[in-house]
Coordinates of C-alpha atoms in Angstrom, one line a residue:
M7 CA -24.6 -1.4 -13.1
D8 CA -26.1 1.8 -11.5
G9 CA -24.9 3.2 -8.2
N10 CA -27.7 1.6 -6.2
N11 CA -26.8 -2.0 -6.9
F12 CA -23.3 -1.9 -5.7
Y13 CA -24.1 -4.1 -2.7
I14 CA -25.7 -6.9 -4.7
S15 CA -22.7 -8.3 -6.8
D16 CA -20.6 -8.8 -3.6
F17 CA -23.4 -10.4 -1.5
Q18 CA -24.2 -12.7 -4.2
K19 CA -20.6 -14.0 -4.5
S20 CA -20.7 -14.7 -0.6
K21 CA -21.4 -18.2 0.3
L22 CA -23.4 -17.0 3.2
M23 CA -25.8 -15.1 1.0
Q24 CA -28.9 -17.0 -0.1
E25 CA -31.0 -14.1 -1.2
E26 CA -30.6 -10.7 -3.0
L27 CA -31.1 -7.5 -1.1
S28 CA -34.6 -6.1 -1.6
A29 CA -35.1 -3.2 -4.1
K30 CA -36.9 -1.4 -1.2
S31 CA -33.6 -1.4 0.9
L32 CA -31.5 -0.2 -2.0
N33 CA -33.9 2.5 -2.9
S34 CA -34.0 3.7 0.7
L35 CA -30.3 4.3 0.6
A36 CA -30.6 6.1 -2.8
G37 CA -33.4 8.4 -1.3
T38 CA -31.1 9.6 1.4
K39 CA -27.7 9.8 -0.3
A40 CA -26.4 12.0 -3.1
K41 CA -25.2 10.1 -6.3
N42 CA -21.7 11.1 -5.8
T43 CA -21.9 9.6 -2.2
I44 CA -23.4 6.4 -3.4
D45 CA -20.5 6.1 -6.0
A46 CA -17.9 6.8 -3.3
Y47 CA -19.5 4.2 -1.0
R48 CA -19.5 1.6 -3.9
S49 CA -15.8 2.3 -4.3
D50 CA -15.1 2.1 -0.6
W51 CA -16.9 -1.2 -0.2
D52 CA -14.9 -2.8 -3.1
D53 CA -11.7 -1.6 -1.3
F54 CA -12.8 -3.4 1.9
C55 CA -13.7 -6.4 0.0
D56 CA -10.4 -6.4 -1.8
W57 CA -8.5 -5.9 1.5
C58 CA -10.3 -8.7 3.1
K59 CA -9.7 -11.2 0.2
Y60 CA -5.8 -10.2 0.1
H61 CA -5.6 -10.9 3.9
K62 CA -7.9 -14.0 3.8
Q63 CA -10.6 -12.5 5.9
T64 CA -14.3 -12.6 5.3
S65 CA -16.0 -9.3 4.3
F66 CA -19.6 -10.6 4.9
P67 CA -20.1 -11.3 7.7
A68 CA -16.9 -9.5 9.0
T69 CA -15.8 -9.2 12.7
A70 CA -15.1 -5.9 14.6
E71 CA -11.6 -6.9 14.8
T72 CA -11.4 -7.2 11.1
I73 CA -12.8 -3.7 10.8
V74 CA -10.2 -2.4 13.3
N75 CA -7.3 -4.1 11.3
Y76 CA -8.5 -2.6 8.1
I77 CA -8.6 1.0 9.8
N78 CA -5.1 0.3 10.9
D79 CA -3.7 -0.6 7.5
L80 CA -5.5 2.5 6.1
A81 CA -3.8 4.7 8.6
D82 CA -0.5 4.3 6.9
Y83 CA -1.5 6.4 4.0
A84 CA -5.1 7.6 4.1
K85 CA -6.6 10.8 5.6
T86 CA -8.9 10.5 8.6
A87 CA -11.9 11.6 6.6
T88 CA -11.3 9.0 4.1
I89 CA -11.1 6.3 6.7
R90 CA -14.2 7.4 8.4
R91 CA -16.1 7.5 4.9
R92 CA -14.9 3.8 4.2
V93 CA -16.2 2.6 7.7
S94 CA -19.4 4.5 6.9
A95 CA -19.7 2.6 3.4
I96 CA -19.3 -0.7 5.2
S97 CA -21.8 0.2 7.9
E98 CA -24.3 1.2 5.3
N99 CA -23.8 -2.1 3.5
Y100 CA -24.7 -4.0 6.6
N101 CA -27.6 -1.7 7.4
A102 CA -29.0 -2.5 3.9
A103 CA -28.6 -6.1 4.4
I104 CA -30.3 -5.9 8.0
T105 CA -33.2 -3.8 6.4
S106 CA -33.7 -6.5 3.6
G107 CA -34.3 -9.1 6.4
I108 CA -30.8 -10.8 6.6
K109 CA -29.7 -11.7 10.0
V110 CA -26.4 -10.2 10.5
E111 CA -24.8 -7.9 13.0
N112 CA -23.3 -4.7 11.9
P113 CA -19.7 -4.9 13.2
C114 CA -19.2 -1.2 12.8
R115 CA -21.3 -0.6 15.7
E116 CA -19.1 -2.3 18.1
W117 CA -17.3 -0.3 20.8
I118 CA -13.7 -1.3 19.6
V119 CA -14.4 0.2 16.1
K120 CA -15.6 3.4 17.6
E121 CA -12.6 3.5 19.9
A122 CA -10.3 2.9 17.0
L123 CA -12.0 5.8 15.1
T124 CA -11.6 8.1 18.1
G125 CA -7.9 7.1 18.8
L126 CA -7.3 7.6 15.0
T127 CA -8.6 11.1 15.1
R128 CA -6.5 11.9 18.3
L129 CA -3.4 10.5 16.7
K130 CA -3.6 11.7 13.0
G131 CA -5.9 14.7 13.3
G132 CA -8.0 15.8 10.4
A133 CA -5.3 16.8 8.0
Q134 CA -3.3 13.7 7.9
T135 CA -1.6 13.2 4.5
G136 CA 0.1 9.8 5.2
K137 CA 3.7 9.0 5.5
T138 CA 6.3 11.5 4.5
P139 CA 8.0 10.5 1.1
I140 CA 11.6 9.6 0.8
Y141 CA 13.2 11.3 -2.2
W142 CA 16.0 9.9 -4.2
D143 CA 18.8 12.1 -2.6
Q144 CA 17.6 11.1 0.9
L145 CA 17.5 7.3 -0.1
C146 CA 21.1 7.8 -1.3
D147 CA 22.1 9.3 2.0
M148 CA 20.3 6.2 3.8
I149 CA 22.2 3.8 1.6
K150 CA 25.5 5.4 2.4
C151 CA 24.8 4.6 6.0
I152 CA 24.5 1.0 5.5
D153 CA 27.5 -1.4 6.5
T154 CA 27.5 -3.7 3.5
K155 CA 30.3 -6.0 4.9
G156 CA 27.7 -7.9 6.8
L157 CA 24.6 -10.0 5.3
G158 CA 22.2 -7.8 7.3
G159 CA 23.4 -4.6 5.5
L160 CA 23.4 -6.2 2.0
R161 CA 19.7 -7.2 2.7
D162 CA 18.8 -3.9 3.9
K163 CA 20.3 -2.2 0.9
A164 CA 18.4 -4.5 -1.4
V165 CA 15.0 -4.0 0.6
L166 CA 15.4 -0.1 0.3
L167 CA 16.3 0.0 -3.4
L168 CA 14.0 -2.5 -4.4
G169 CA 11.1 -0.9 -2.5
F170 CA 11.7 2.5 -3.9
M171 CA 12.5 1.4 -7.5
G172 CA 9.4 -0.9 -7.6
A173 CA 7.3 1.3 -5.7
F174 CA 6.3 -1.7 -3.8
R175 CA 3.9 -2.0 -0.8
R176 CA 5.7 -3.4 2.2
S177 CA 3.6 -6.6 2.2
E178 CA 4.6 -7.1 -1.4
I179 CA 8.2 -6.9 -0.5
S180 CA 7.8 -9.4 2.3
D181 CA 5.9 -11.7 0.1
L182 CA 8.5 -11.9 -2.7
D183 CA 10.4 -15.3 -3.3
V184 CA 13.7 -15.7 -4.9
T185 CA 11.9 -17.4 -7.9
D186 CA 10.0 -14.0 -8.4
I187 CA 13.2 -12.2 -9.5
K188 CA 14.1 -12.8 -13.3
R189 CA 17.3 -11.4 -14.6
V190 CA 17.2 -10.1 -18.1
H191 CA 19.6 -8.1 -20.1
Q192 CA 18.1 -4.6 -19.3
G193 CA 17.8 -5.4 -15.5
I194 CA 15.3 -7.6 -13.4
I195 CA 11.6 -8.4 -13.8
V196 CA 9.8 -8.7 -10.4
T197 CA 6.7 -10.8 -10.3
V198 CA 4.2 -9.8 -7.6
R199 CA 2.2 -13.0 -7.2
Q200 CA -0.6 -11.3 -5.2
S201 CA -1.3 -7.7 -4.6
K202 CA -4.1 -5.4 -3.4
T203 CA -4.8 -4.4 -7.0
D204 CA -4.6 -7.9 -8.3
Q205 CA -7.5 -9.8 -6.8
Q206 CA -7.6 -12.4 -9.6
Q207 CA -4.1 -13.4 -8.6
M208 CA -2.9 -13.3 -12.2
G209 CA 0.5 -11.8 -11.1
Q210 CA 1.8 -8.4 -11.8
Q211 CA 5.2 -7.8 -13.4
V212 CA 7.4 -4.8 -12.6
G213 CA 10.4 -3.9 -14.6
I214 CA 13.5 -2.4 -12.9
P215 CA 16.4 -1.4 -15.3
C216 CA 20.0 -1.2 -14.3
I217 CA 21.4 2.2 -13.5
S218 CA 24.9 3.5 -14.3
D219 CA 25.8 4.2 -10.7
D220 CA 26.8 0.7 -9.2
D221 CA 26.5 2.1 -5.6
F222 CA 22.7 2.7 -5.9
D223 CA 21.8 0.1 -8.7
C224 CA 18.8 -1.9 -7.4
V225 CA 19.6 -4.7 -9.8
K226 CA 23.0 -5.2 -8.5
A227 CA 22.1 -4.9 -4.8
V228 CA 19.5 -7.6 -5.2
E229 CA 21.9 -10.0 -6.9
Q230 CA 24.5 -9.3 -4.3
W231 CA 22.1 -10.1 -1.6
I232 CA 20.9 -13.4 -3.2
T233 CA 24.6 -14.5 -3.8
A234 CA 25.9 -13.6 -0.2
A235 CA 22.8 -15.4 1.3
N236 CA 23.1 -18.5 -1.0
L237 CA 19.5 -18.2 -1.8
V238 CA 18.0 -20.6 -4.5
D239 CA 14.2 -20.6 -3.7
G240 CA 11.9 -19.7 -0.9
P241 CA 11.6 -16.2 0.7
L242 CA 13.7 -13.6 -1.0
F243 CA 14.2 -11.4 2.3
R244 CA 14.8 -13.2 5.5
S245 CA 15.8 -12.6 9.1
I246 CA 19.6 -12.9 9.8
L247 CA 20.9 -15.5 12.2
K248 CA 23.6 -15.0 14.9
N249 CA 26.2 -16.7 12.8
N250 CA 25.6 -14.1 10.1
T251 CA 23.7 -16.5 7.8
A252 CA 20.2 -16.1 6.5
S253 CA 17.4 -18.1 8.1
K254 CA 14.5 -19.8 6.6
N255 CA 12.1 -17.4 8.0
R256 CA 10.5 -14.8 5.7
L257 CA 11.0 -11.1 6.7
S258 CA 7.8 -9.6 7.9
S259 CA 6.1 -6.4 6.6
K260 CA 6.6 -5.0 10.1
S261 CA 10.3 -5.7 9.8
I262 CA 10.4 -4.0 6.5
N263 CA 8.9 -0.9 8.1
L264 CA 11.5 -1.0 10.8
I265 CA 14.4 -1.2 8.4
V266 CA 13.2 2.1 6.7
K267 CA 12.8 3.8 10.1
K268 CA 16.3 2.7 11.2
Y269 CA 18.1 4.3 8.3
V270 CA 15.7 7.3 8.3
S271 CA 16.9 7.9 11.8
M272 CA 20.7 7.6 10.9
I273 CA 20.5 10.5 8.4
G274 CA 18.7 12.7 11.0
L275 CA 15.0 12.5 10.2
N276 CA 12.1 11.8 12.6
P277 CA 11.3 8.0 12.1
D278 CA 7.8 8.8 13.3
L279 CA 7.0 10.6 10.0
Y280 CA 8.5 7.7 7.8
G281 CA 7.7 4.0 7.2
A282 CA 7.8 1.6 4.4
H283 CA 5.1 3.4 2.5
S284 CA 7.5 6.5 2.2
L285 CA 9.4 4.5 -0.4
R286 CA 6.4 4.0 -2.6
H287 CA 5.2 7.7 -1.9
G288 CA 8.6 8.9 -2.5
F289 CA 9.0 7.1 -6.0
A290 CA 5.7 8.5 -7.2
T291 CA 6.4 12.1 -6.0
Y292 CA 10.1 12.1 -7.3
A293 CA 8.9 10.7 -10.6
A294 CA 6.3 13.5 -11.0
L295 CA 8.9 16.0 -10.0
N296 CA 11.0 14.8 -13.0
G297 CA 8.2 15.3 -15.3
V298 CA 7.3 11.5 -15.8
E299 CA 3.8 11.1 -17.2
E300 CA 1.0 9.9 -15.0
R301 CA 0.3 6.8 -16.9
L302 CA 3.9 5.7 -16.6
I303 CA 3.9 6.3 -12.9
M304 CA 0.8 4.2 -12.5
R305 CA 2.4 1.5 -14.5
Q306 CA 5.2 1.3 -12.1
T307 CA 3.0 1.8 -8.9
R308 CA 0.2 -0.4 -10.1
H309 CA -2.3 1.9 -8.9
R310 CA -5.9 1.0 -10.0
S311 CA -7.2 4.5 -9.6
V312 CA -5.7 7.8 -10.6
E313 CA -6.7 9.5 -7.4
M314 CA -3.8 8.6 -5.3
V315 CA -1.3 9.1 -8.1
R316 CA -2.7 12.6 -8.9
R317 CA -2.4 13.5 -5.2
Y318 CA 1.4 12.6 -5.6
I319 CA 1.7 14.6 -8.8
N320 CA -0.2 17.7 -7.2
E321 CA 2.3 17.5 -4.2
A322 CA 5.2 17.6 -6.8
D323 CA 3.5 20.4 -8.8
L324 CA 3.9 22.7 -5.7
F325 CA 7.5 23.0 -6.6
V326 CA 7.6 22.6 -10.4
N327 CA 7.8 26.0 -12.0
N328 CA 7.5 27.7 -8.6
P329 CA 7.8 31.4 -8.8
I330 CA 10.1 31.5 -5.8
S331 CA 12.6 29.4 -7.6
A332 CA 12.4 31.8 -10.6
I333 CA 13.1 34.7 -8.3
F334 CA 15.7 33.5 -6.1
N335 CA 17.4 30.6 -7.8
K336 CA 18.6 32.5 -10.9
K337 CA 21.6 31.1 -12.7

C-alpha cells in the first residue's frame, strides 16, 4: 500500500463507512505534503486508531473529548511537537473524508482541542522529553523505604519491581489478573491480555527471571503479595481496606502512578518529574547503559517501533565511553 492510501483501510473497517474516499481527495493530500510527511501521518493515524480500540472509543467519528483524552495520554511521554503532528494527522484524515463528500465533523477543530494543545505547550514547552527514568539504584532506594510489614507495603513493592522488570505501561499493570501470573522454574511468565501494541488481543508474554538478591527479587515480591493478600483469582493489584485486607476493587492506573510518585518523594526526588512511565523508561535506558542489544530491549518492552527504544539507547549513549569518565574516573 502506498503512502496515499493510508486512510482507506481504517475507513473501510468502520461500520459507519459505506464508501471509499475519492482518489481526488487522496491525491490532493499527496500534492501538498512530502512523502515523509505522508508516511508519518499514516503512522500517527494508526497510533490513534490503536489507542481508540484499546480504550474502547470510536476513531471515526471521534468526539473532541476523545481527542483531548488521547492528547493527555500522549503527554506522559511524547514531545509537544509529536503530539501536535499526531493531532494534525487526525485532522487531515477528517479533512480528506469531508472533501470526498462524507458528512462528518472534524473534532480537531473544536475549541477544547485547541485549548488542550495550547495548555500543553505552556505546561511542557517545546523540548519535553517525557517522564524522567528511574534507574535500578534509585528503585532499590525506593524499595528500602517501603514498610513491608503491612499489606499495602507488600503490594507497593510488587508494583514497583514488576513495573520496572516487565517494562509495563501503567494500564497494563492495573489490568493484570492473578491468573496472568504463571510460576515456572526460572521465574514468572506474565501474560498481558491486551496492550497498545497487541490490538489483535492475542496476548503477550513477558518473562521475569528470579535474581539472586531476595530483597529486590520481583518474583519473590509478587509471590509474597499474592500469598499475604490471599489472592486466588480476580485483579492482581487491589486497594487496601481499613482492616488491612485486600478489597475486590482493581487498583487504577492513576493509583499506580501515585505509588511511584510517593516513593520517589521519599528518596528526595521531585515527584513532578516522575510517574509510572518512569519505570518503563528506566528499564529501557538502564538496559542500554548495560550494553543490552536493541532487539532484546524491544522484546521486553514490546515496542512495535524502534523509534522510542532508540531514543532510550541514545540517551544511555551519552554516558557510555564518555571522555569525561576516561579523564576523571581513572582507576
